[in-house]
XYZ file of C-alpha atoms in Angstrom:
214
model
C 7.740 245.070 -78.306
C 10.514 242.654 -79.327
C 12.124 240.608 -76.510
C 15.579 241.750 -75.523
C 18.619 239.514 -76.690
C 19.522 236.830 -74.049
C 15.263 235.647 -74.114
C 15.639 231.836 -75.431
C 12.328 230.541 -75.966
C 10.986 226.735 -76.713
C 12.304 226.985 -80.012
C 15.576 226.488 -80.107
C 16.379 223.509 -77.521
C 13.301 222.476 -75.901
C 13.599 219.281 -78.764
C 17.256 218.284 -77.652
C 16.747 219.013 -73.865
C 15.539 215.545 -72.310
C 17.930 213.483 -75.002
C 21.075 215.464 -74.012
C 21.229 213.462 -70.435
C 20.715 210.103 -72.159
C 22.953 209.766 -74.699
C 26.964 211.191 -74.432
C 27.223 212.245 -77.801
C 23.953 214.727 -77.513
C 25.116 215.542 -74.049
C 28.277 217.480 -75.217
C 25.926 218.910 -78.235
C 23.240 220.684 -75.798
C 26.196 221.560 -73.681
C 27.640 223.292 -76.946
C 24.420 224.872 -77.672
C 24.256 225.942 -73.636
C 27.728 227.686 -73.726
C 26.840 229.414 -77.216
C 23.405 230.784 -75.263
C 25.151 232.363 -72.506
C 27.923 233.025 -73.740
C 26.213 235.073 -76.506
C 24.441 237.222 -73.608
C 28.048 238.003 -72.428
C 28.965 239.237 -74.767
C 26.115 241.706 -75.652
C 25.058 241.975 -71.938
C 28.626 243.224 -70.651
C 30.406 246.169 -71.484
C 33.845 245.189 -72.734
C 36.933 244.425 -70.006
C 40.507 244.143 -70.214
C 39.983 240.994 -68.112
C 36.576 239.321 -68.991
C 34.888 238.732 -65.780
C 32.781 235.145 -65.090
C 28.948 235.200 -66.268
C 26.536 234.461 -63.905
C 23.708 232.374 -64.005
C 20.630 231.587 -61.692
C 19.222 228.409 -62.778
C 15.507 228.044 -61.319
C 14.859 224.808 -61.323
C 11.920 222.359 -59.185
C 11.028 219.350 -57.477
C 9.002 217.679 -60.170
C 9.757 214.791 -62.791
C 12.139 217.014 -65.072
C 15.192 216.690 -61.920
C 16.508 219.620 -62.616
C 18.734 219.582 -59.598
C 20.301 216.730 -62.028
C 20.407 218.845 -64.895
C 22.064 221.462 -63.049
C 24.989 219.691 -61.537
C 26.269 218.184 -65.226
C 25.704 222.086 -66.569
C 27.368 223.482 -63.397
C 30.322 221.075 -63.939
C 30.603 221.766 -68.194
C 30.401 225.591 -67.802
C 32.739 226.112 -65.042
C 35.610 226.055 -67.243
C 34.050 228.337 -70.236
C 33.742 231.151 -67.682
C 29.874 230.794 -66.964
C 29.189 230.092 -62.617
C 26.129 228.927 -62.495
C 23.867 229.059 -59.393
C 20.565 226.650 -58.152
C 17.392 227.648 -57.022
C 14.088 226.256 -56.717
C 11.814 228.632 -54.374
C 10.291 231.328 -56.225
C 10.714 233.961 -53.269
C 14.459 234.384 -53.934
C 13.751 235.492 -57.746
C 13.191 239.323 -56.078
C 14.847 242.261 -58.040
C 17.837 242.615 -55.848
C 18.982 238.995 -56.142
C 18.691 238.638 -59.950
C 20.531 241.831 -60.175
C 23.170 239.464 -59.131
C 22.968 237.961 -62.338
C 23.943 238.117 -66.211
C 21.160 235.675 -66.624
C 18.052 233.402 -65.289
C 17.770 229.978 -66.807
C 14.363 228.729 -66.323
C 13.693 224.494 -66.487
C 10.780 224.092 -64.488
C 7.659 223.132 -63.589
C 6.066 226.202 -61.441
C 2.074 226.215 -61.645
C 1.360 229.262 -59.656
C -1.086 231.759 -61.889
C 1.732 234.563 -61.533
C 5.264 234.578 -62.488
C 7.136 236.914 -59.795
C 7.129 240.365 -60.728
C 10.489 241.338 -61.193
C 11.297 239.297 -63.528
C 10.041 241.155 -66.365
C 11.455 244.651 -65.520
C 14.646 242.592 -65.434
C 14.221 241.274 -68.885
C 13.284 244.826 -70.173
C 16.083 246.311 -68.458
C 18.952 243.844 -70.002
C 18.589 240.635 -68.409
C 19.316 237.117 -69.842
C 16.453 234.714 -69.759
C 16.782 231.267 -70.744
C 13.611 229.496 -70.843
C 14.227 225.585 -71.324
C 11.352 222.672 -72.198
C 9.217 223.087 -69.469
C 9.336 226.799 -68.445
C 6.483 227.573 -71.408
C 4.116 225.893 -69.496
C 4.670 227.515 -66.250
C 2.640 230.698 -63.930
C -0.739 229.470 -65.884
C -2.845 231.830 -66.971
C -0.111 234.872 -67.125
C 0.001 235.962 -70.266
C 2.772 238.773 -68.963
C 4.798 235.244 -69.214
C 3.807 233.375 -72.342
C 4.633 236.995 -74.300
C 8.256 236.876 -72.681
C 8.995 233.150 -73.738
C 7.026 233.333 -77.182
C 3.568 231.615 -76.872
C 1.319 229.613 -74.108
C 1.913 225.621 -73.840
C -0.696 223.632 -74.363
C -0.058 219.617 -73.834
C 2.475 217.537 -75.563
C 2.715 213.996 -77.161
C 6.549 212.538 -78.280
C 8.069 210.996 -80.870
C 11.699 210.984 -82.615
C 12.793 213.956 -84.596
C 15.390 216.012 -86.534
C 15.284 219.312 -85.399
C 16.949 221.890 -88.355
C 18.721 224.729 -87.604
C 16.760 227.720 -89.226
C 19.367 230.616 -88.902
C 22.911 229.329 -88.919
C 24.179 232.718 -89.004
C 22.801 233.182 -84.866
C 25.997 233.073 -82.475
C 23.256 230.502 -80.361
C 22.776 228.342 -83.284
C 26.073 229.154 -85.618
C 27.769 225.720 -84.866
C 24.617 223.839 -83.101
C 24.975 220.264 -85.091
C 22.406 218.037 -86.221
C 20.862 215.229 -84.145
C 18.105 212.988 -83.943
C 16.191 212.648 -80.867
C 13.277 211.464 -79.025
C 11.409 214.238 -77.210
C 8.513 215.410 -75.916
C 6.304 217.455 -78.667
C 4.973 220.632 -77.111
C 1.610 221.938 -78.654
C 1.622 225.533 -78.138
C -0.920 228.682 -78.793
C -0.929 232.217 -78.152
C 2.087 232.189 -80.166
C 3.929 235.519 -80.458
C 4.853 237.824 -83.883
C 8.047 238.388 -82.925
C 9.883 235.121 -82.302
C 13.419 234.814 -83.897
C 12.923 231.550 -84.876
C 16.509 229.379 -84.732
C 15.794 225.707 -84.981
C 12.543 223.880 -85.881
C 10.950 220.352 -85.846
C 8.012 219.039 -88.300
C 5.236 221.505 -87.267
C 1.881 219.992 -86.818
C -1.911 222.255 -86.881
C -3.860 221.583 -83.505
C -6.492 223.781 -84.319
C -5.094 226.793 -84.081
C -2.076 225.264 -82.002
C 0.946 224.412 -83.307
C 3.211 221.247 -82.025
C 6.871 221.814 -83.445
């Protein structure tokens, strides 16, 4: 089964993520590239409205040495005025069914290493629901494979080193005006990777055995 539109695996910005707080001229790209994500699940998420109501996001963030309580508060701030409210939440007990039917989409940059994603999440998804999964969120629920099918294939480790990601379908509303950069990221080594990934932007890839670190 092919993932719904609105399900944004490591492919497309886990290589810009980290560099887009560092640096103010990547910031405002990955903040481009954010606003073209969700605002691409508008508009194939929401029937059509004289007046355009707000998007809403759940961002599920963590604890741990990503911050995402820091990434959230510059994305909060940059998609206020595009339309896009976006809300903060790090314990897993408030992703339930009812809440994220509260929401056009759930934006996923964390570090969760329970064995078990919660449930609901994936009728969600199959039901019309955004998901955004940034960096990080391949390598959470270990070993749910439920999970690494949803976000495209299972994390493995990760080295770093500078690259120029290329964008691989420039005719993608996510990826239609995404410019170049150069960047120093983590690599992610992944496996399990799935058949039917849309594949948007791509680094060098690299064989691990089997594994592949893009």
């Amino acid at each position: 089964m092919h993932p719904p539109f609105g399900v944004l695996a490591m492919s497309s910005l886990r290589a810009l993520f980290l560099k887009l707080f560092r640096h103010p001229m990547i910031h405002r790209h990955l903040l481009t590239a954010l606003v073209s994500i969700l605002g691409a699940q508008a508009v194939f998420a929401q029937a059509p409205m004289d007046t355009p109501r707000r998007l809403e996001v759940l961002f599920l963030g963590d604890d741990a040495g990503h911050k995402p309580i820091e990434r959230y508060r510059v994305i909060k701030q940059v998609l206020a005025p595009q339309g896009i409210n976006v809300t903060f939440v790090e314990d897993l007990s408030k992703i339930t069914r009812e809440n994220l039917d509260l929401y056009d989409a759930l934006l996923v940059y964390a570090n969760h290493e329970q064995d078990k994603a919660p449930a609901d999440i994936f009728q969600w998804v199959k039901d019309g629901g955004g998901l955004v999964a940034l960096h990080s969120a391949c390598g959470n629920f270990h070993p749910s494979k439920e999970w690494f099918d949803l976000v495209g294939g299972k994390f493995k480790s990760h080295e770093g080193h500078e690259m120029t990601p290329k964008v691989v379908d420039h005719n993608h509303p996510i990826t239609k005006n995404l410019p170049a950069l150069t960047a120093w990221d983590e690599t992610y080594v992944h496996s399990d990777l799935t058949g039917d990934r849309h594949l948007l932007q791509a680094a060098a890839a690299i064989d691990h055995g089997g594994a592949r670190d893009a």
